[in-house]
């Protein structure tokens, strides 16, 4: 647990951040580095595994179908390196990443074209070249690949610890096991927790799957859907195939078996000899009751993954050796929410990271920091605005 200091009522902060996942921690880090007296509150004792930011691996890549994401990644890489230097530790390892698909598939084309437009270092593999270079992959049916050579694996537990340490070194205060119960807007915002009351000039809400719950009393109903994700680790069938798995690339399979959502994989890391392969979607869940699924809306994720493994990675045992869980918080278009509250400008929201937000966290933190300081971040933020949702939140205010 983080150290506690006096939590007397009415402490006035320049900024208060709710939620110490990777996004809130980076927002707090940037605010503290800008000289803001900042308090970061986390409901659970740290470290914890009940949100979205824990574990040993997340993919980092430049390849995206949309220009606005690829454009943000340059700064993200720079800021990850800056944190690594400050913390004197390594937070990632390079692996390259294969975007696997068929040339005629529009989504596959979009990745390829965005990489070309942004001059992302890349390599194209015909089906034959792919099979030669990566004998574990069985690229039948015309499946080819474009490799993002900037990609790698980030270490989330280490990253979270590093950014929280640097936040505190910059003068920030982190309190865990302290749940925000209510937010009273105003020029000075009052936040009540299970342990006390705080006041702040600006508030950043980065509460992951709990964001809707926190914002509803402020008249904002965001279309955020928490999903339970099956995180599966797979073993090679024979010992000879085993040795390849550490050198396995990251990959993203696009619509290979007509699945609605992508399938992604990472080389062996957290479990020696097991590769991580997941479906980029899951079953709706209440984040406070992660064991209870509504069977009617549950997604057959395991079956989808087994079909994929059987057809494209036949050297793997099609029964997962280890299964874990994690939470996504999805928006309807899978784009993030990075915006001010439509009525209370000093309340900024970072949410809906839809299972792909980790790699961007240093930039997202910078954007949330700038929005809360009334500065204009140098990015196209139109895709992330709350007003894009048809049921305009204004109606709910
Ligand atoms: C299985 C899996 C694989 C993923 N793979 C990738 C990947 O390869 N690449 C990538 O870029 N991204 C990936 N992601 C997505 C990425 O991990 C998430 O986008 C990111 O971690 C979201 O961070 P967050 O801070 O928004 O949420 P969280 O980590 O959930 O943080 C929110 C925090 O707010 C706290 N909180 C909530 N309510 C309150 C309250 N009332 N008071 C105080 N605290 C509160 C919560 O306890 C929580 O700690 C993956 C996610 C999962 C689950």
Short mmCIF file of N, CA and C in Angstrom, two decimals, residues 46-188:
data_model
loop_
_atom_site.label_atom_id
_atom_site.label_comp_id
_atom_site.label_asym_id
_atom_site.label_seq_id
_atom_site.Cartn_x
_atom_site.Cartn_y
_atom_site.Cartn_z
N UNK A 46 -2.91 -1.18 -3.85
CA UNK A 46 -2.01 -1.38 -5.00
C UNK A 46 -0.87 -2.34 -4.64
N UNK A 47 -0.37 -3.18 -5.55
CA UNK A 47 -0.92 -3.35 -6.90
C UNK A 47 -2.14 -4.27 -6.84
N UNK A 48 -3.01 -4.16 -7.85
CA UNK A 48 -4.20 -5.02 -7.88
C UNK A 48 -4.43 -5.55 -9.29
N UNK A 49 -5.30 -6.53 -9.39
CA UNK A 49 -5.52 -7.19 -10.69
C UNK A 49 -6.99 -7.10 -11.11
N UNK A 50 -7.72 -6.12 -10.55
CA UNK A 50 -9.16 -6.08 -10.80
C UNK A 50 -9.58 -5.11 -11.89
N UNK A 51 -8.60 -4.38 -12.45
CA UNK A 51 -8.93 -3.45 -13.53
C UNK A 51 -8.39 -3.96 -14.86
N UNK A 52 -7.72 -3.05 -15.62
CA UNK A 52 -7.26 -3.39 -16.97
C UNK A 52 -5.75 -3.26 -17.14
N UNK A 53 -5.04 -2.74 -16.14
CA UNK A 53 -3.65 -2.34 -16.39
C UNK A 53 -2.60 -3.28 -15.80
N UNK A 54 -3.03 -4.44 -15.29
CA UNK A 54 -2.07 -5.34 -14.64
C UNK A 54 -1.54 -6.37 -15.63
N UNK A 55 -0.49 -7.09 -15.20
CA UNK A 55 0.02 -8.20 -16.00
C UNK A 55 1.44 -7.95 -16.47
N UNK A 56 1.88 -8.84 -17.35
CA UNK A 56 3.28 -8.82 -17.79
C UNK A 56 3.45 -8.39 -19.24
N UNK A 57 2.37 -8.27 -20.00
CA UNK A 57 2.59 -7.98 -21.43
C UNK A 57 1.42 -7.22 -22.07
N UNK A 58 1.78 -6.22 -22.86
CA UNK A 58 0.84 -5.52 -23.74
C UNK A 58 1.60 -5.23 -25.03
N UNK A 59 0.91 -5.29 -26.14
CA UNK A 59 1.58 -4.99 -27.42
C UNK A 59 1.72 -3.47 -27.58
N UNK A 60 2.88 -3.06 -28.05
CA UNK A 60 3.06 -1.67 -28.49
C UNK A 60 3.36 -1.72 -29.98
N UNK A 61 2.73 -0.86 -30.75
CA UNK A 61 2.88 -0.89 -32.22
C UNK A 61 2.49 0.47 -32.78
N UNK A 62 2.98 0.73 -33.98
CA UNK A 62 2.56 1.94 -34.70
C UNK A 62 1.40 1.64 -35.63
N UNK A 63 1.28 0.38 -36.05
CA UNK A 63 0.30 0.01 -37.09
C UNK A 63 -1.12 0.16 -36.58
N UNK A 64 -1.91 0.92 -37.28
CA UNK A 64 -3.33 1.12 -36.99
C UNK A 64 -4.04 1.39 -38.30
N UNK A 65 -5.32 1.09 -38.39
CA UNK A 65 -6.02 1.46 -39.62
C UNK A 65 -6.27 2.96 -39.70
N UNK A 66 -6.31 3.64 -38.53
CA UNK A 66 -6.64 5.07 -38.53
C UNK A 66 -5.36 5.90 -38.37
N UNK A 67 -5.28 6.98 -39.17
CA UNK A 67 -4.11 7.87 -39.09
C UNK A 67 -3.93 8.47 -37.70
N UNK A 68 -5.07 8.81 -37.05
CA UNK A 68 -4.92 9.55 -35.79
C UNK A 68 -4.25 8.71 -34.71
N UNK A 69 -4.36 7.40 -34.77
CA UNK A 69 -3.64 6.59 -33.78
C UNK A 69 -2.16 6.47 -34.14
N UNK A 70 -1.89 6.16 -35.40
CA UNK A 70 -0.48 6.02 -35.80
C UNK A 70 0.27 7.33 -35.54
N UNK A 71 -0.42 8.46 -35.79
CA UNK A 71 0.23 9.77 -35.57
C UNK A 71 0.60 9.96 -34.10
N UNK A 72 -0.22 9.45 -33.18
CA UNK A 72 0.07 9.62 -31.75
C UNK A 72 1.22 8.74 -31.28
N UNK A 73 1.49 7.66 -32.01
CA UNK A 73 2.45 6.69 -31.49
C UNK A 73 3.89 7.22 -31.47
N UNK A 74 4.21 8.16 -32.37
CA UNK A 74 5.58 8.70 -32.36
C UNK A 74 5.90 9.30 -30.99
N UNK A 75 4.95 10.12 -30.53
CA UNK A 75 5.14 10.77 -29.22
C UNK A 75 5.06 9.73 -28.10
N UNK A 76 4.23 8.71 -28.29
CA UNK A 76 4.12 7.67 -27.24
C UNK A 76 5.46 6.97 -27.07
N UNK A 77 6.10 6.59 -28.17
CA UNK A 77 7.41 5.93 -28.06
C UNK A 77 8.42 6.85 -27.36
N UNK A 78 8.37 8.14 -27.72
CA UNK A 78 9.33 9.07 -27.12
C UNK A 78 9.11 9.17 -25.61
N UNK A 79 7.83 9.24 -25.22
CA UNK A 79 7.54 9.39 -23.79
C UNK A 79 7.80 8.11 -23.01
N UNK A 80 7.57 6.94 -23.64
CA UNK A 80 7.92 5.69 -22.95
C UNK A 80 9.43 5.67 -22.69
N UNK A 81 10.21 6.09 -23.69
CA UNK A 81 11.68 6.09 -23.53
C UNK A 81 12.08 7.08 -22.43
N UNK A 82 11.36 8.20 -22.36
CA UNK A 82 11.67 9.20 -21.33
C UNK A 82 11.44 8.61 -19.94
N UNK A 83 10.31 7.90 -19.78
CA UNK A 83 10.04 7.29 -18.48
C UNK A 83 11.08 6.21 -18.15
N UNK A 84 11.46 5.44 -19.17
CA UNK A 84 12.49 4.41 -18.94
C UNK A 84 13.79 5.05 -18.44
N UNK A 85 14.13 6.20 -19.05
CA UNK A 85 15.37 6.88 -18.64
C UNK A 85 15.23 7.42 -17.21
N UNK A 86 14.10 8.03 -16.92
CA UNK A 86 13.90 8.60 -15.57
C UNK A 86 13.93 7.51 -14.51
N UNK A 87 13.30 6.39 -14.83
CA UNK A 87 13.18 5.31 -13.83
C UNK A 87 14.38 4.37 -13.90
N UNK A 88 15.23 4.59 -14.87
CA UNK A 88 16.42 3.76 -15.06
C UNK A 88 16.06 2.28 -15.14
N UNK A 89 15.07 1.99 -15.98
CA UNK A 89 14.64 0.61 -16.14
C UNK A 89 14.08 0.41 -17.55
N UNK A 90 14.04 -0.86 -17.97
CA UNK A 90 13.50 -1.14 -19.29
C UNK A 90 12.05 -1.57 -19.15
N UNK A 91 11.18 -0.98 -19.94
CA UNK A 91 9.74 -1.27 -19.81
C UNK A 91 9.19 -1.98 -21.03
N UNK A 92 10.04 -2.38 -21.95
CA UNK A 92 9.55 -3.04 -23.16
C UNK A 92 10.67 -3.84 -23.83
N UNK A 93 10.25 -4.75 -24.72
CA UNK A 93 11.26 -5.41 -25.55
C UNK A 93 10.73 -5.47 -26.98
N UNK A 94 11.62 -5.24 -27.97
CA UNK A 94 11.17 -5.24 -29.36
C UNK A 94 10.88 -6.66 -29.84
N UNK A 95 9.84 -6.82 -30.66
CA UNK A 95 9.52 -8.16 -31.19
C UNK A 95 9.13 -8.13 -32.66
N UNK A 96 8.80 -6.98 -33.21
CA UNK A 96 8.04 -6.78 -34.46
C UNK A 96 6.64 -7.38 -34.32
N UNK A 97 5.77 -6.96 -35.20
CA UNK A 97 4.39 -7.46 -35.15
C UNK A 97 3.88 -7.71 -36.55
N UNK A 98 3.29 -8.88 -36.74
CA UNK A 98 2.73 -9.22 -38.05
C UNK A 98 1.25 -8.86 -38.07
N UNK A 99 0.86 -8.08 -39.06
CA UNK A 99 -0.57 -7.90 -39.32
C UNK A 99 -0.89 -8.97 -40.35
N UNK A 100 -1.71 -9.93 -39.95
CA UNK A 100 -2.02 -11.07 -40.83
C UNK A 100 -3.39 -10.86 -41.46
N UNK A 101 -3.46 -11.00 -42.77
CA UNK A 101 -4.76 -10.84 -43.43
C UNK A 101 -4.68 -11.19 -44.89
N UNK A 102 -5.79 -11.00 -45.56
CA UNK A 102 -5.81 -11.24 -47.01
C UNK A 102 -5.79 -9.89 -47.70
N UNK A 103 -5.04 -9.85 -48.79
CA UNK A 103 -4.81 -8.57 -49.48
C UNK A 103 -6.11 -7.86 -49.82
N UNK A 104 -7.15 -8.64 -50.14
CA UNK A 104 -8.40 -8.01 -50.59
C UNK A 104 -9.26 -7.51 -49.42
N UNK A 105 -8.87 -7.81 -48.18
CA UNK A 105 -9.70 -7.40 -47.04
C UNK A 105 -9.49 -5.91 -46.76
N UNK A 106 -10.57 -5.09 -46.75
CA UNK A 106 -10.38 -3.64 -46.56
C UNK A 106 -9.66 -3.30 -45.26
N UNK A 107 -9.96 -4.00 -44.16
CA UNK A 107 -9.31 -3.66 -42.88
C UNK A 107 -7.81 -3.91 -42.98
N UNK A 108 -7.41 -4.98 -43.63
CA UNK A 108 -5.98 -5.28 -43.79
C UNK A 108 -5.32 -4.19 -44.62
N UNK A 109 -5.98 -3.80 -45.70
CA UNK A 109 -5.47 -2.72 -46.56
C UNK A 109 -5.26 -1.42 -45.77
N UNK A 110 -6.22 -1.15 -44.86
CA UNK A 110 -6.13 0.11 -44.10
C UNK A 110 -4.88 0.14 -43.24
N UNK A 111 -4.57 -0.98 -42.59
CA UNK A 111 -3.33 -1.03 -41.78
C UNK A 111 -2.13 -0.72 -42.66
N UNK A 112 -2.09 -1.40 -43.79
CA UNK A 112 -0.94 -1.32 -44.68
C UNK A 112 -0.76 0.12 -45.19
N UNK A 113 -1.89 0.70 -45.60
CA UNK A 113 -1.81 2.05 -46.17
C UNK A 113 -1.42 3.09 -45.11
N UNK A 114 -1.97 2.94 -43.91
CA UNK A 114 -1.61 3.91 -42.86
C UNK A 114 -0.11 3.82 -42.56
N UNK A 115 0.40 2.59 -42.52
CA UNK A 115 1.83 2.43 -42.25
C UNK A 115 2.66 3.11 -43.34
N UNK A 116 2.21 2.97 -44.58
CA UNK A 116 2.95 3.60 -45.69
C UNK A 116 2.88 5.12 -45.57
N UNK A 117 1.67 5.64 -45.31
CA UNK A 117 1.52 7.10 -45.22
C UNK A 117 2.39 7.70 -44.12
N UNK A 118 2.56 6.95 -43.04
CA UNK A 118 3.33 7.48 -41.89
C UNK A 118 4.78 6.98 -41.88
N UNK A 119 5.18 6.34 -42.96
CA UNK A 119 6.57 5.85 -43.08
C UNK A 119 6.97 4.97 -41.89
N UNK A 120 6.05 4.11 -41.47
CA UNK A 120 6.37 3.18 -40.38
C UNK A 120 7.30 2.11 -40.95
N UNK A 121 8.47 1.88 -40.33
CA UNK A 121 9.35 0.82 -40.83
C UNK A 121 8.59 -0.52 -40.90
N UNK A 122 8.62 -1.14 -42.08
CA UNK A 122 7.76 -2.32 -42.26
C UNK A 122 8.37 -3.28 -43.27
N UNK A 123 7.80 -4.47 -43.33
CA UNK A 123 8.24 -5.48 -44.28
C UNK A 123 7.01 -6.27 -44.71
N UNK A 124 6.91 -6.54 -46.00
CA UNK A 124 5.74 -7.27 -46.50
C UNK A 124 6.14 -8.72 -46.75
N UNK A 125 5.28 -9.64 -46.33
CA UNK A 125 5.52 -11.07 -46.54
C UNK A 125 4.40 -11.66 -47.39
N UNK A 126 4.77 -12.22 -48.54
CA UNK A 126 3.80 -13.00 -49.31
C UNK A 126 3.50 -14.26 -48.49
N UNK A 127 2.44 -15.01 -48.84
CA UNK A 127 2.16 -16.24 -48.08
C UNK A 127 3.37 -17.16 -48.04
N UNK A 128 4.10 -17.27 -49.16
CA UNK A 128 5.26 -18.17 -49.20
C UNK A 128 6.37 -17.66 -48.30
N UNK A 129 6.65 -16.36 -48.38
CA UNK A 129 7.72 -15.78 -47.56
C UNK A 129 7.38 -15.88 -46.07
N UNK A 130 6.11 -15.73 -45.78
CA UNK A 130 5.65 -15.81 -44.39
C UNK A 130 5.89 -17.21 -43.82
N UNK A 131 5.51 -18.21 -44.62
CA UNK A 131 5.68 -19.60 -44.17
C UNK A 131 7.16 -19.93 -43.98
N UNK A 132 8.01 -19.34 -44.86
CA UNK A 132 9.45 -19.61 -44.75
C UNK A 132 10.03 -18.99 -43.47
N UNK A 133 9.65 -17.72 -43.24
CA UNK A 133 10.26 -16.99 -42.11
C UNK A 133 9.68 -17.45 -40.76
N UNK A 134 8.37 -17.75 -40.76
CA UNK A 134 7.72 -18.14 -39.50
C UNK A 134 7.07 -19.51 -39.66
N UNK A 135 7.84 -20.58 -39.52
CA UNK A 135 7.31 -21.92 -39.78
C UNK A 135 6.16 -22.32 -38.85
N UNK A 136 5.99 -21.62 -37.71
CA UNK A 136 4.87 -21.96 -36.81
C UNK A 136 3.53 -21.53 -37.38
N UNK A 137 3.57 -20.55 -38.31
CA UNK A 137 2.30 -20.01 -38.83
C UNK A 137 1.96 -20.74 -40.12
N UNK A 138 0.71 -21.11 -40.25
CA UNK A 138 0.24 -21.86 -41.42
C UNK A 138 -0.65 -20.91 -42.24
N UNK A 139 -0.06 -20.14 -43.16
CA UNK A 139 -0.82 -19.06 -43.80
C UNK A 139 -1.61 -19.52 -45.02
N UNK A 140 -2.62 -20.34 -44.80
CA UNK A 140 -3.37 -20.86 -45.95
C UNK A 140 -4.43 -19.85 -46.42
N UNK A 141 -5.04 -20.12 -47.54
CA UNK A 141 -6.13 -19.28 -48.05
C UNK A 141 -5.67 -17.89 -48.44
N UNK A 142 -4.42 -17.75 -48.85
CA UNK A 142 -3.95 -16.44 -49.33
C UNK A 142 -3.58 -15.47 -48.22
N UNK A 143 -3.42 -15.97 -47.00
CA UNK A 143 -3.08 -15.07 -45.90
C UNK A 143 -1.62 -14.61 -46.03
N UNK A 144 -1.43 -13.30 -45.98
CA UNK A 144 -0.09 -12.72 -46.06
C UNK A 144 0.12 -11.83 -44.82
N UNK A 145 1.22 -11.10 -44.80
CA UNK A 145 1.46 -10.26 -43.61
C UNK A 145 2.21 -9.00 -43.98
N UNK A 146 1.92 -7.95 -43.23
CA UNK A 146 2.80 -6.79 -43.25
C UNK A 146 3.31 -6.65 -41.82
N UNK A 147 4.63 -6.54 -41.69
CA UNK A 147 5.24 -6.50 -40.35
C UNK A 147 5.51 -5.07 -39.94
N UNK A 148 5.06 -4.72 -38.74
CA UNK A 148 5.39 -3.42 -38.13
C UNK A 148 6.69 -3.62 -37.35
N UNK A 149 7.76 -3.04 -37.86
CA UNK A 149 9.08 -3.28 -37.25
C UNK A 149 9.34 -2.40 -36.03
N UNK A 150 8.39 -1.51 -35.72
CA UNK A 150 8.54 -0.70 -34.50
C UNK A 150 7.96 -1.40 -33.28
N UNK A 151 7.27 -2.53 -33.50
CA UNK A 151 6.43 -3.09 -32.43
C UNK A 151 7.24 -3.84 -31.38
N UNK A 152 6.59 -4.10 -30.26
CA UNK A 152 7.23 -4.84 -29.19
C UNK A 152 6.24 -5.17 -28.09
N UNK A 153 6.78 -5.60 -26.97
CA UNK A 153 5.94 -5.96 -25.82
C UNK A 153 6.30 -5.03 -24.66
N UNK A 154 5.27 -4.36 -24.12
CA UNK A 154 5.44 -3.53 -22.92
C UNK A 154 5.22 -4.39 -21.68
N UNK A 155 5.82 -3.97 -20.57
CA UNK A 155 5.67 -4.71 -19.30
C UNK A 155 4.75 -3.90 -18.36
N UNK A 156 3.46 -4.20 -18.35
CA UNK A 156 2.51 -3.32 -17.65
C UNK A 156 2.74 -3.17 -16.14
N UNK A 157 2.98 -4.27 -15.43
CA UNK A 157 3.15 -4.12 -13.96
C UNK A 157 4.34 -3.20 -13.66
N UNK A 158 5.41 -3.42 -14.41
CA UNK A 158 6.62 -2.61 -14.21
C UNK A 158 6.37 -1.15 -14.59
N UNK A 159 5.64 -0.98 -15.70
CA UNK A 159 5.36 0.37 -16.19
C UNK A 159 4.52 1.15 -15.19
N UNK A 160 3.51 0.46 -14.63
CA UNK A 160 2.62 1.13 -13.68
C UNK A 160 3.42 1.57 -12.45
N UNK A 161 4.28 0.68 -11.98
CA UNK A 161 5.08 1.01 -10.80
C UNK A 161 6.02 2.18 -11.12
N UNK A 162 6.62 2.15 -12.30
CA UNK A 162 7.58 3.20 -12.67
C UNK A 162 6.89 4.57 -12.74
N UNK A 163 5.74 4.61 -13.38
CA UNK A 163 5.09 5.93 -13.55
C UNK A 163 4.57 6.43 -12.20
N UNK A 164 4.07 5.53 -11.37
CA UNK A 164 3.59 5.96 -10.04
C UNK A 164 4.76 6.43 -9.17
N UNK A 165 5.89 5.75 -9.27
CA UNK A 165 7.07 6.19 -8.50
C UNK A 165 7.52 7.57 -8.95
N UNK A 166 7.57 7.77 -10.27
CA UNK A 166 8.03 9.07 -10.79
C UNK A 166 7.04 10.17 -10.43
N UNK A 167 5.75 9.83 -10.44
CA UNK A 167 4.72 10.80 -10.02
C UNK A 167 5.00 11.26 -8.59
N UNK A 168 5.28 10.28 -7.72
CA UNK A 168 5.51 10.65 -6.31
C UNK A 168 6.83 11.40 -6.15
N UNK A 169 7.82 11.01 -6.97
CA UNK A 169 9.10 11.76 -6.92
C UNK A 169 8.93 13.21 -7.35
N UNK A 170 7.92 13.45 -8.22
CA UNK A 170 7.68 14.83 -8.67
C UNK A 170 6.80 15.59 -7.69
N UNK A 171 6.52 14.99 -6.54
CA UNK A 171 5.76 15.70 -5.50
C UNK A 171 4.31 15.29 -5.40
N UNK A 172 3.86 14.35 -6.25
CA UNK A 172 2.46 13.92 -6.22
C UNK A 172 2.16 13.02 -5.03
N UNK A 173 0.87 12.98 -4.67
CA UNK A 173 0.43 12.12 -3.56
C UNK A 173 -0.46 11.02 -4.12
N UNK A 174 -0.13 9.79 -3.78
CA UNK A 174 -0.92 8.64 -4.22
C UNK A 174 -1.53 7.98 -2.99
N UNK A 175 -2.85 7.85 -3.02
CA UNK A 175 -3.51 7.14 -1.91
C UNK A 175 -4.29 5.97 -2.51
N UNK A 176 -3.94 4.76 -2.07
CA UNK A 176 -4.70 3.59 -2.53
C UNK A 176 -5.66 3.14 -1.45
N UNK A 177 -6.47 2.12 -1.78
CA UNK A 177 -7.53 1.65 -0.88
C UNK A 177 -8.43 2.82 -0.46
N UNK A 178 -8.62 3.74 -1.35
CA UNK A 178 -9.47 4.91 -1.06
C UNK A 178 -10.40 5.14 -2.23
N UNK A 179 -11.66 4.85 -2.01
CA UNK A 179 -12.64 4.87 -3.10
C UNK A 179 -13.39 6.20 -3.15
N UNK A 180 -13.46 6.78 -4.32
CA UNK A 180 -14.24 8.01 -4.50
C UNK A 180 -15.72 7.64 -4.50
N UNK A 181 -16.47 8.28 -3.61
CA UNK A 181 -17.90 7.97 -3.50
C UNK A 181 -18.76 9.02 -4.18
N UNK A 182 -18.31 10.27 -4.13
CA UNK A 182 -19.12 11.30 -4.81
C UNK A 182 -18.26 12.48 -5.23
N UNK A 183 -18.77 13.17 -6.25
CA UNK A 183 -18.06 14.33 -6.82
C UNK A 183 -19.06 15.48 -6.86
N UNK A 184 -18.68 16.58 -6.24
CA UNK A 184 -19.55 17.76 -6.27
C UNK A 184 -18.87 18.81 -7.14
N UNK A 185 -19.43 19.08 -8.36
CA UNK A 185 -18.76 20.02 -9.27
C UNK A 185 -18.80 21.46 -8.74
N UNK A 186 -17.96 22.28 -9.33
CA UNK A 186 -17.91 23.70 -8.95
C UNK A 186 -16.57 24.25 -9.40
N UNK A 187 -16.35 25.55 -9.18
CA UNK A 187 -15.02 26.11 -9.48
C UNK A 187 -13.96 25.37 -8.68
N UNK A 188 -14.34 25.06 -7.45
CA UNK A 188 -13.53 24.13 -6.65
C UNK A 188 -14.39 22.88 -6.47
#
